[in-house]
Amino acid sequence: MTSIIIPACDEARVIGHCLRALLNAQGPAVARPRTIHVIANGCTDDTAGRAREFSRAGVQVHETSTASKIAALRLGDEAAAGAFPRISVDADVLLAPGALTALETALDQPGTLAAAPRLRVALDGRPLPVRWFYRDFLTSAWVREGLLGSGCYALSAGGRARFGDWPEVMNDDGFIHHLFGPGERVTVSSWFQIQAPRTVPALVAAKARVAIGNAELARLRADGTLPPSRHEVRPGGLRRDARRCLTEPHIMLNRFVLRRRIAAAARRRLRHGEERLWAQDPTTR
């Protein structure tokens, strides 16, 4: 049985869209039973009530007063009760029709421990710096060489056995991504879509938290708290950047300016003790 786990904190505005897309993503023929678990964690809105509107479609809602994605993932593991594959989906993500079947098929292959759909980003109406940022990101080695995370990933039983209890980390996507080498993870042909921030300040705020989370992961791997990274990036990035400096100088300038702003925002959060504060992007909800 496939289990889909959706951590959701104050996502009443988007959880319905996510669940409708997820149910449509079942595909024309469901080869195996599936359960959908919405983990409403620390909500101050009607996320749980909106999700229960889909109970007749098999959606199960679990509530906890603890506002924590990691706590929600732990509760999701308990609710899944040993069912695999296990698919984690953010509450603001839209899955393409057939995406679930594609993930299940991929994880049925020997040696495949983790899988994810291709990433699509909704960019309509966004300012140029935001569109340039994602144009740069979507062609990066992080995405091209087997993205796991950024809103949706699936693990086989063997993949989930790669680690024990969920560690207390800010960036669960990054944690998962680094657990698997290139031969252990695949990107399926189907896609999932995220919403890009609608303003540059919102983008900077979101990526500052990612930067802090990535630094935390690197520190925990270095001191042995987390297993070492299995992620490998093929050489050639510097050559690609050199060519891009000539063909798309605006992209490279945008990268430089945004990286400085993101680093400054991350330093401010650390200075004010706000590194673990979850700042939901209000521009996409």
CSV table of C-alpha atoms in Angstrom, one decimal:
chain,number,residue,atom,x,y,z
A,1,MET,CA,0.0,0.0,0.0
A,2,THR,CA,1.2,3.5,-0.9
A,3,SER,CA,1.0,6.1,1.8
A,4,ILE,CA,1.0,9.8,1.0
A,5,ILE,CA,1.9,12.2,3.9
A,6,ILE,CA,1.1,15.9,3.7
A,7,PRO,CA,2.4,18.0,6.6
A,8,ALA,CA,0.3,21.1,6.8
A,9,CYS,CA,0.5,24.1,9.2
A,10,ASP,CA,-2.0,26.9,8.5
A,11,GLU,CA,-2.6,25.8,4.9
A,12,ALA,CA,-6.4,26.2,4.8
A,13,ARG,CA,-6.1,28.4,1.7
A,14,VAL,CA,-4.2,25.8,-0.4
A,15,ILE,CA,-4.8,22.3,1.1
A,16,GLY,CA,-8.0,21.9,-1.1
A,17,HIS,CA,-6.0,22.6,-4.3
A,18,CYS,CA,-3.3,20.2,-3.2
A,19,LEU,CA,-5.8,17.4,-2.4
A,20,ARG,CA,-7.8,17.8,-5.6
A,21,ALA,CA,-4.6,17.6,-7.7
A,22,LEU,CA,-3.4,14.6,-5.6
A,23,LEU,CA,-6.7,12.7,-6.2
A,24,ASN,CA,-6.5,13.6,-9.9
A,25,ALA,CA,-2.9,12.3,-9.9
A,26,GLN,CA,-4.2,8.8,-9.0
A,27,GLY,CA,-4.2,8.0,-12.7
A,28,PRO,CA,-6.9,6.1,-14.7
A,29,ALA,CA,-6.1,2.7,-13.1
A,30,VAL,CA,-4.9,2.4,-9.5
A,31,ALA,CA,-2.6,-0.6,-9.3
A,32,ARG,CA,-2.4,-0.7,-5.5
A,33,PRO,CA,-4.3,0.8,-2.6
A,34,ARG,CA,-3.3,4.2,-1.4
A,35,THR,CA,-3.9,6.2,1.8
A,36,ILE,CA,-3.6,10.0,2.1
A,37,HIS,CA,-2.6,11.4,5.5
A,38,VAL,CA,-2.9,15.1,6.2
A,39,ILE,CA,-0.9,16.0,9.3
A,40,ALA,CA,-2.4,19.3,10.5
A,41,ASN,CA,0.4,20.6,12.9
A,42,GLY,CA,0.1,23.6,15.1
A,43,CYS,CA,-2.7,25.1,13.0
A,44,THR,CA,-4.5,28.3,14.0
A,45,ASP,CA,-6.8,28.1,10.9
A,46,ASP,CA,-9.2,25.6,9.5
A,47,THR,CA,-6.6,23.4,7.7
A,48,ALA,CA,-8.0,20.2,9.3
A,49,GLY,CA,-11.6,21.1,8.5
A,50,ARG,CA,-10.8,21.8,4.9
A,51,ALA,CA,-8.9,18.5,4.6
A,52,ARG,CA,-11.8,16.6,6.1
A,53,GLU,CA,-14.0,17.7,3.3
A,54,PHE,CA,-12.1,15.0,1.3
A,55,SER,CA,-12.7,12.2,3.8
A,56,ARG,CA,-15.1,10.4,1.5
A,57,ALA,CA,-12.2,10.2,-1.0
A,58,GLY,CA,-10.1,8.4,1.6
A,59,VAL,CA,-8.2,11.3,3.1
A,60,GLN,CA,-7.4,10.9,6.7
A,61,VAL,CA,-6.7,13.9,8.9
A,62,HIS,CA,-4.4,13.8,12.0
A,63,GLU,CA,-3.9,16.8,14.3
A,64,THR,CA,-1.2,17.8,16.6
A,65,SER,CA,-0.7,21.0,18.5
A,66,THR,CA,3.1,21.0,17.8
A,67,ALA,CA,3.9,23.3,14.9
A,68,SER,CA,6.8,21.3,13.4
A,69,LYS,CA,7.2,19.7,10.0
A,70,ILE,CA,9.6,17.1,11.5
A,71,ALA,CA,7.0,16.3,14.2
A,72,ALA,CA,4.4,16.0,11.4
A,73,LEU,CA,6.6,13.6,9.4
A,74,ARG,CA,7.1,11.5,12.5
A,75,LEU,CA,3.3,11.4,13.0
A,76,GLY,CA,2.9,10.6,9.3
A,77,ASP,CA,5.3,7.6,9.7
A,78,GLU,CA,3.2,6.3,12.6
A,79,ALA,CA,0.0,6.8,10.6
A,80,ALA,CA,1.5,5.0,7.5
A,81,ALA,CA,2.0,1.9,9.7
A,82,GLY,CA,4.7,0.2,7.6
A,83,ALA,CA,3.0,1.0,4.2
A,84,PHE,CA,5.4,1.7,1.2
A,85,PRO,CA,6.1,3.4,-1.0
A,86,ARG,CA,5.9,6.5,1.2
A,87,ILE,CA,5.4,9.8,-0.6
A,88,SER,CA,5.9,13.2,1.1
A,89,VAL,CA,4.0,16.1,-0.4
A,90,ASP,CA,4.0,19.7,0.7
A,91,ALA,CA,0.5,21.2,1.2
A,92,ASP,CA,1.1,23.9,-1.5
A,93,VAL,CA,2.3,21.5,-4.2
A,94,LEU,CA,0.3,20.4,-7.2
A,95,LEU,CA,0.9,16.9,-8.7
A,96,ALA,CA,0.4,16.1,-12.3
A,97,PRO,CA,-2.1,13.3,-13.3
A,98,GLY,CA,-0.3,10.0,-13.2
A,99,ALA,CA,2.5,11.2,-11.0
A,100,LEU,CA,1.7,8.7,-8.2
A,101,THR,CA,1.8,5.8,-10.6
A,102,ALA,CA,5.1,7.0,-12.1
A,103,LEU,CA,6.6,7.2,-8.6
A,104,GLU,CA,5.4,3.7,-7.6
A,105,THR,CA,6.6,2.2,-10.9
A,106,ALA,CA,10.1,3.8,-10.4
A,107,LEU,CA,10.4,2.4,-6.9
A,108,ASP,CA,9.4,-1.0,-8.0
A,109,GLN,CA,12.7,-1.2,-9.9
A,110,PRO,CA,15.6,-3.1,-8.1
A,111,GLY,CA,18.1,-0.7,-6.5
A,112,THR,CA,15.9,2.4,-6.7
A,113,LEU,CA,15.4,3.7,-3.2
A,114,ALA,CA,14.1,7.2,-3.8
A,115,ALA,CA,12.2,9.0,-6.6
A,116,ALA,CA,10.7,12.4,-7.4
A,117,PRO,CA,8.8,14.0,-10.2
A,118,ARG,CA,10.3,16.8,-12.3
A,119,LEU,CA,10.0,20.2,-10.8
A,120,ARG,CA,7.9,22.9,-12.4
A,121,VAL,CA,7.6,26.4,-11.0
A,122,ALA,CA,4.7,28.7,-11.6
A,123,LEU,CA,6.2,32.0,-12.6
A,124,ASP,CA,3.3,34.0,-14.2
A,125,GLY,CA,3.2,37.5,-13.0
A,126,ARG,CA,6.5,37.3,-11.1
A,127,PRO,CA,9.1,40.1,-11.3
A,128,LEU,CA,12.1,39.6,-13.6
A,129,PRO,CA,14.6,38.8,-10.7
A,130,VAL,CA,12.4,36.0,-9.5
A,131,ARG,CA,12.0,34.5,-13.0
A,132,TRP,CA,15.7,34.8,-13.6
A,133,PHE,CA,16.4,33.1,-10.2
A,134,TYR,CA,14.3,30.1,-11.1
A,135,ARG,CA,15.6,29.9,-14.7
A,136,ASP,CA,19.1,29.7,-13.1
A,137,PHE,CA,17.9,27.2,-10.4
A,138,LEU,CA,16.1,24.8,-12.8
A,139,THR,CA,19.3,24.4,-14.9
A,140,SER,CA,21.5,23.8,-11.9
A,141,ALA,CA,23.2,20.5,-11.2
A,142,TRP,CA,21.0,20.2,-8.0
A,143,VAL,CA,17.9,19.9,-10.2
A,144,ARG,CA,19.4,18.3,-13.4
A,145,GLU,CA,21.2,15.4,-11.6
A,146,GLY,CA,18.2,13.9,-9.8
A,147,LEU,CA,16.3,16.3,-7.6
A,148,LEU,CA,14.8,15.0,-4.4
A,149,GLY,CA,12.8,17.4,-2.4
A,150,SER,CA,11.6,21.0,-3.0
A,151,GLY,CA,8.1,19.8,-2.1
A,152,CYS,CA,7.7,16.1,-3.2
A,153,TYR,CA,9.7,12.9,-2.8
A,154,ALA,CA,9.0,9.2,-2.5
A,155,LEU,CA,10.9,6.5,-0.6
A,156,SER,CA,10.8,2.7,-0.9
A,157,ALA,CA,11.0,0.6,2.3
A,158,GLY,CA,14.7,0.3,1.7
A,159,GLY,CA,15.0,4.0,1.2
A,160,ARG,CA,13.2,4.8,4.4
A,161,ALA,CA,15.5,2.3,6.2
A,162,ARG,CA,18.5,4.5,5.2
A,163,PHE,CA,17.8,6.5,8.4
A,164,GLY,CA,16.0,5.9,11.8
A,165,ASP,CA,13.9,8.6,13.5
A,166,TRP,CA,13.5,11.9,11.7
A,167,PRO,CA,16.4,14.2,12.9
A,168,GLU,CA,15.6,17.7,14.2
A,169,VAL,CA,16.6,19.5,11.1
A,170,MET,CA,15.1,22.6,9.4
A,171,ASN,CA,15.6,21.3,5.8
A,172,ASP,CA,14.0,17.8,5.5
A,173,ASP,CA,14.2,18.0,1.7
A,174,GLY,CA,18.0,18.6,1.8
A,175,PHE,CA,18.4,15.9,4.4
A,176,ILE,CA,16.6,13.4,2.1
A,177,HIS,CA,18.5,14.5,-1.0
A,178,HIS,CA,21.9,13.8,0.5
A,179,LEU,CA,21.0,10.3,1.6
A,180,PHE,CA,21.1,8.8,-1.8
A,181,GLY,CA,23.6,8.5,-4.5
A,182,PRO,CA,23.0,8.9,-8.3
A,183,GLY,CA,22.3,5.2,-8.8
A,184,GLU,CA,19.8,5.1,-6.0
A,185,ARG,CA,17.4,7.9,-6.9
A,186,VAL,CA,15.5,8.7,-10.1
A,187,THR,CA,13.5,11.5,-11.5
A,188,VAL,CA,10.3,10.3,-13.2
A,189,SER,CA,8.9,11.9,-16.4
A,190,SER,CA,5.8,13.3,-14.6
A,191,TRP,CA,6.0,16.6,-12.7
A,192,PHE,CA,4.9,18.5,-9.6
A,193,GLN,CA,4.5,22.2,-9.4
A,194,ILE,CA,5.4,24.8,-6.8
A,195,GLN,CA,4.5,28.5,-6.7
A,196,ALA,CA,7.3,30.9,-6.9
A,197,PRO,CA,7.3,33.9,-4.5
A,198,ARG,CA,5.5,36.8,-6.0
A,199,THR,CA,8.0,39.4,-4.8
A,200,VAL,CA,11.8,39.6,-4.5
A,201,PRO,CA,11.7,40.2,-0.7
A,202,ALA,CA,9.5,37.1,-0.3
A,203,LEU,CA,12.0,35.1,-2.4
A,204,VAL,CA,14.9,36.4,-0.3
A,205,ALA,CA,13.1,35.5,2.9
A,206,ALA,CA,12.4,31.9,1.7
A,207,LYS,CA,15.9,31.3,0.4
A,208,ALA,CA,17.5,32.7,3.6
A,209,ARG,CA,15.8,30.0,5.6
A,210,VAL,CA,17.0,27.4,3.1
A,211,ALA,CA,20.5,28.7,3.4
A,212,ILE,CA,20.4,28.4,7.2
A,213,GLY,CA,19.0,24.9,6.9
A,214,ASN,CA,21.7,23.8,4.4
A,215,ALA,CA,24.4,25.2,6.7
A,216,GLU,CA,22.9,23.3,9.6
A,217,LEU,CA,22.9,20.0,7.6
A,218,ALA,CA,26.6,20.6,6.6
A,219,ARG,CA,27.5,21.2,10.3
A,220,LEU,CA,25.6,18.1,11.5
A,221,ARG,CA,27.2,15.9,8.8
A,222,ALA,CA,30.7,17.3,9.7
A,223,ASP,CA,30.3,16.4,13.4
A,224,GLY,CA,28.9,13.0,12.6
A,225,THR,CA,25.4,13.6,13.9
A,226,LEU,CA,24.1,12.9,10.4
A,227,PRO,CA,25.5,10.4,7.8
A,228,PRO,CA,27.8,11.8,5.2
A,229,SER,CA,26.4,13.0,1.9
A,230,ARG,CA,26.0,10.5,-0.9
A,231,HIS,CA,25.1,13.3,-3.3
A,232,GLU,CA,27.5,13.7,-6.2
A,233,VAL,CA,27.8,16.6,-8.6
A,234,ARG,CA,29.5,16.0,-11.9
A,235,PRO,CA,32.3,18.4,-12.9
A,236,GLY,CA,31.6,21.1,-15.4
A,237,GLY,CA,29.7,23.7,-13.4
A,238,LEU,CA,32.5,26.3,-13.7
A,239,ARG,CA,32.5,25.9,-17.5
A,240,ARG,CA,28.7,26.3,-17.7
A,241,ASP,CA,28.9,29.4,-15.5
A,242,ALA,CA,31.7,30.9,-17.8
A,243,ARG,CA,29.5,30.3,-20.9
A,244,ARG,CA,26.5,31.8,-19.1
A,245,CYS,CA,28.5,34.9,-18.2
A,246,LEU,CA,28.9,35.5,-22.0
A,247,THR,CA,25.4,34.5,-23.1
A,248,GLU,CA,23.2,35.5,-20.1
A,249,PRO,CA,25.1,38.1,-18.1
A,250,HIS,CA,21.8,39.3,-16.5
A,251,ILE,CA,21.3,35.8,-15.0
A,252,MET,CA,24.8,35.8,-13.4
A,253,LEU,CA,24.4,39.4,-12.1
A,254,ASN,CA,21.0,38.4,-10.6
A,255,ARG,CA,22.6,35.4,-9.0
A,256,PHE,CA,25.4,37.5,-7.4
A,257,VAL,CA,23.0,40.2,-6.1
A,258,LEU,CA,20.4,37.8,-4.8
A,259,ARG,CA,23.1,35.6,-3.1
A,260,ARG,CA,24.3,38.7,-1.2
A,261,ARG,CA,20.8,39.6,-0.2
A,262,ILE,CA,20.0,36.1,0.9
A,263,ALA,CA,23.2,35.8,2.9
A,264,ALA,CA,22.5,39.1,4.6
A,265,ALA,CA,18.9,38.0,5.5
A,266,ALA,CA,20.2,34.7,6.9
A,267,ARG,CA,22.7,36.6,9.1
A,268,ARG,CA,19.9,38.8,10.4
A,269,ARG,CA,17.8,35.8,11.3
A,270,LEU,CA,20.7,34.2,13.1
A,271,ARG,CA,21.5,37.4,14.9
A,272,HIS,CA,18.0,37.8,16.1
A,273,GLY,CA,17.6,34.1,17.1
A,274,GLU,CA,15.0,33.5,14.4
A,275,GLU,CA,16.8,30.8,12.5
A,276,ARG,CA,14.2,28.1,13.3
A,277,LEU,CA,11.2,30.4,12.8
A,278,TRP,CA,9.0,29.1,10.0
A,279,ALA,CA,8.1,32.1,7.8
A,280,GLN,CA,5.3,31.0,5.5
A,281,ASP,CA,5.3,32.9,2.2
A,282,PRO,CA,2.1,35.0,2.2
A,283,THR,CA,2.5,35.9,-1.4
A,284,THR,CA,1.6,32.4,-2.6
A,285,ARG,CA,-1.4,31.9,-0.4
